[in-house]
Amino acid sequence: MGNYQTFLAVDKGRFPSVSCIVHKLPQNQRITTAFINKVEKLETLNPNPQIPKFLDFYTEHEDDYHEDHYLVYEFIAGDNLKAISAKEGIFQETPIWQKY
């Protein structure tokens, strides 16, 4: 389930508008059960301060044979791991546990 497209989006249905991340899962027939299981697991993790908040999920039906599944998370601004490692160099285990 890790092969998905990621989009930065704005939820204009909320006031004020909220930036969020949308994961579009790949199309295949086995994805429906895995998608439902992932949604159930994500819902049990809210709220957890160590991970982005899971906001919503939805499915779009193109036709009788194709469905697009989406997961929506809160967007947390900041550097990604690649940018942090470029600034700080190779991580050692002890400082990671202390810092994060």
mmCIF file of C-alpha atoms in Angstrom:
data_model
loop_
_atom_site.group_PDB
_atom_site.id
_atom_site.type_symbol
_atom_site.label_atom_id
_atom_site.label_comp_id
_atom_site.label_asym_id
_atom_site.label_seq_id
_atom_site.Cartn_x
_atom_site.Cartn_y
_atom_site.Cartn_z
ATOM 1 C CA MET A 1 0.000 0.000 0.000
ATOM 2 C CA GLY A 2 3.024 2.282 -0.078
ATOM 3 C CA ASN A 3 2.875 3.017 -3.810
ATOM 4 C CA TYR A 4 0.684 6.071 -4.054
ATOM 5 C CA GLN A 5 0.682 9.567 -5.471
ATOM 6 C CA THR A 6 0.953 12.423 -2.970
ATOM 7 C CA PHE A 7 -0.605 15.858 -3.398
ATOM 8 C CA LEU A 8 -0.575 19.036 -1.345
ATOM 9 C CA ALA A 9 -4.157 20.319 -1.221
ATOM 10 C CA VAL A 10 -6.285 22.941 0.479
ATOM 11 C CA ASP A 11 -9.537 22.030 2.189
ATOM 12 C CA LYS A 12 -11.688 25.046 1.405
ATOM 13 C CA GLY A 13 -14.663 23.409 3.089
ATOM 14 C CA ARG A 14 -13.222 24.399 6.456
ATOM 15 C CA PHE A 15 -12.921 27.895 7.816
ATOM 16 C CA PRO A 16 -10.232 28.947 7.795
ATOM 17 C CA SER A 17 -8.995 26.827 4.874
ATOM 18 C CA VAL A 18 -6.636 24.043 5.926
ATOM 19 C CA SER A 19 -3.609 22.700 4.031
ATOM 20 C CA CYS A 20 -3.569 18.921 3.826
ATOM 21 C CA ILE A 21 -1.820 15.998 2.171
ATOM 22 C CA VAL A 22 -3.799 13.676 -0.112
ATOM 23 C CA HIS A 23 -2.550 10.181 -0.955
ATOM 24 C CA LYS A 24 -4.093 8.631 -4.069
ATOM 25 C CA LEU A 25 -3.771 4.867 -3.894
ATOM 26 C CA PRO A 26 -3.082 2.823 -7.026
ATOM 27 C CA GLN A 27 -5.959 1.188 -8.853
ATOM 28 C CA ASN A 28 -6.299 -2.556 -8.550
ATOM 29 C CA GLN A 29 -9.011 -4.946 -7.479
ATOM 30 C CA ARG A 30 -7.331 -6.070 -4.235
ATOM 31 C CA ILE A 31 -6.949 -2.527 -2.910
ATOM 32 C CA THR A 32 -10.476 -2.204 -1.519
ATOM 33 C CA THR A 33 -9.955 -4.549 1.459
ATOM 34 C CA ALA A 34 -6.499 -3.146 2.170
ATOM 35 C CA PHE A 35 -7.866 0.392 1.901
ATOM 36 C CA ILE A 36 -10.617 -0.296 4.434
ATOM 37 C CA ASN A 37 -8.141 -1.939 6.818
ATOM 38 C CA LYS A 38 -5.756 1.019 6.549
ATOM 39 C CA VAL A 39 -8.552 3.530 7.214
ATOM 40 C CA GLU A 40 -9.608 1.596 10.323
ATOM 41 C CA LYS A 41 -6.017 1.527 11.626
ATOM 42 C CA LEU A 42 -5.483 5.226 10.921
ATOM 43 C CA GLU A 43 -8.661 6.130 12.758
ATOM 44 C CA THR A 44 -7.402 4.323 15.877
ATOM 45 C CA LEU A 45 -4.156 6.355 15.815
ATOM 46 C CA ASN A 46 -5.912 9.749 16.113
ATOM 47 C CA PRO A 47 -4.884 11.751 18.030
ATOM 48 C CA ASN A 48 -1.190 10.875 18.268
ATOM 49 C CA PRO A 49 1.248 13.800 18.492
ATOM 50 C CA GLN A 50 3.974 11.799 16.728
ATOM 51 C CA ILE A 51 2.185 11.419 13.401
ATOM 52 C CA PRO A 52 0.106 13.691 11.132
ATOM 53 C CA LYS A 53 -3.581 13.607 11.967
ATOM 54 C CA PHE A 54 -5.714 11.448 9.694
ATOM 55 C CA LEU A 55 -8.535 13.715 8.482
ATOM 56 C CA ASP A 56 -10.648 11.826 5.980
ATOM 57 C CA PHE A 57 -10.896 9.282 3.182
ATOM 58 C CA TYR A 58 -12.991 9.007 0.075
ATOM 59 C CA THR A 59 -13.444 6.979 -3.085
ATOM 60 C CA GLU A 60 -14.185 8.290 -6.572
ATOM 61 C CA HIS A 61 -15.848 5.945 -9.048
ATOM 62 C CA GLU A 62 -14.767 6.449 -12.653
ATOM 63 C CA ASP A 63 -17.006 3.651 -13.904
ATOM 64 C CA ASP A 64 -18.123 0.169 -12.817
ATOM 65 C CA TYR A 65 -14.553 -1.142 -12.989
ATOM 66 C CA HIS A 66 -12.352 1.686 -11.726
ATOM 67 C CA GLU A 67 -12.219 3.323 -8.315
ATOM 68 C CA ASP A 68 -9.718 5.841 -6.995
ATOM 69 C CA HIS A 69 -9.129 5.718 -3.234
ATOM 70 C CA TYR A 70 -7.799 8.735 -1.329
ATOM 71 C CA LEU A 71 -6.468 9.271 2.199
ATOM 72 C CA VAL A 72 -6.303 12.812 3.611
ATOM 73 C CA TYR A 73 -3.877 13.885 6.370
ATOM 74 C CA GLU A 74 -3.038 17.159 8.034
ATOM 75 C CA PHE A 75 -0.100 19.000 6.463
ATOM 76 C CA ILE A 76 2.775 19.790 8.798
ATOM 77 C CA ALA A 77 5.114 22.430 7.418
ATOM 78 C CA GLY A 78 8.830 21.871 7.788
ATOM 79 C CA ASP A 79 11.865 20.214 6.282
ATOM 80 C CA ASN A 80 11.664 16.624 5.136
ATOM 81 C CA LEU A 81 14.221 14.009 6.156
ATOM 82 C CA LYS A 82 16.323 14.567 3.028
ATOM 83 C CA ALA A 83 16.629 18.316 3.724
ATOM 84 C CA ILE A 84 17.456 17.762 7.408
ATOM 85 C CA SER A 85 20.153 15.195 6.615
ATOM 86 C CA ALA A 86 21.655 17.554 4.001
ATOM 87 C CA LYS A 87 21.946 20.268 6.679
ATOM 88 C CA GLU A 88 23.024 18.121 9.624
ATOM 89 C CA GLY A 89 24.831 15.223 7.970
ATOM 90 C CA ILE A 90 24.513 11.543 8.824
ATOM 91 C CA PHE A 91 22.338 10.849 11.840
ATOM 92 C CA GLN A 92 23.643 8.998 14.855
ATOM 93 C CA GLU A 93 21.118 7.021 16.906
ATOM 94 C CA THR A 94 21.557 8.730 20.290
ATOM 95 C CA PRO A 95 20.977 12.323 19.090
ATOM 96 C CA ILE A 96 17.874 11.199 17.198
ATOM 97 C CA TRP A 97 16.321 9.758 20.339
ATOM 98 C CA GLN A 98 17.202 12.916 22.266
ATOM 99 C CA LYS A 99 16.047 15.374 19.603
ATOM 100 C CA TYR A 100 12.933 13.706 18.274
#
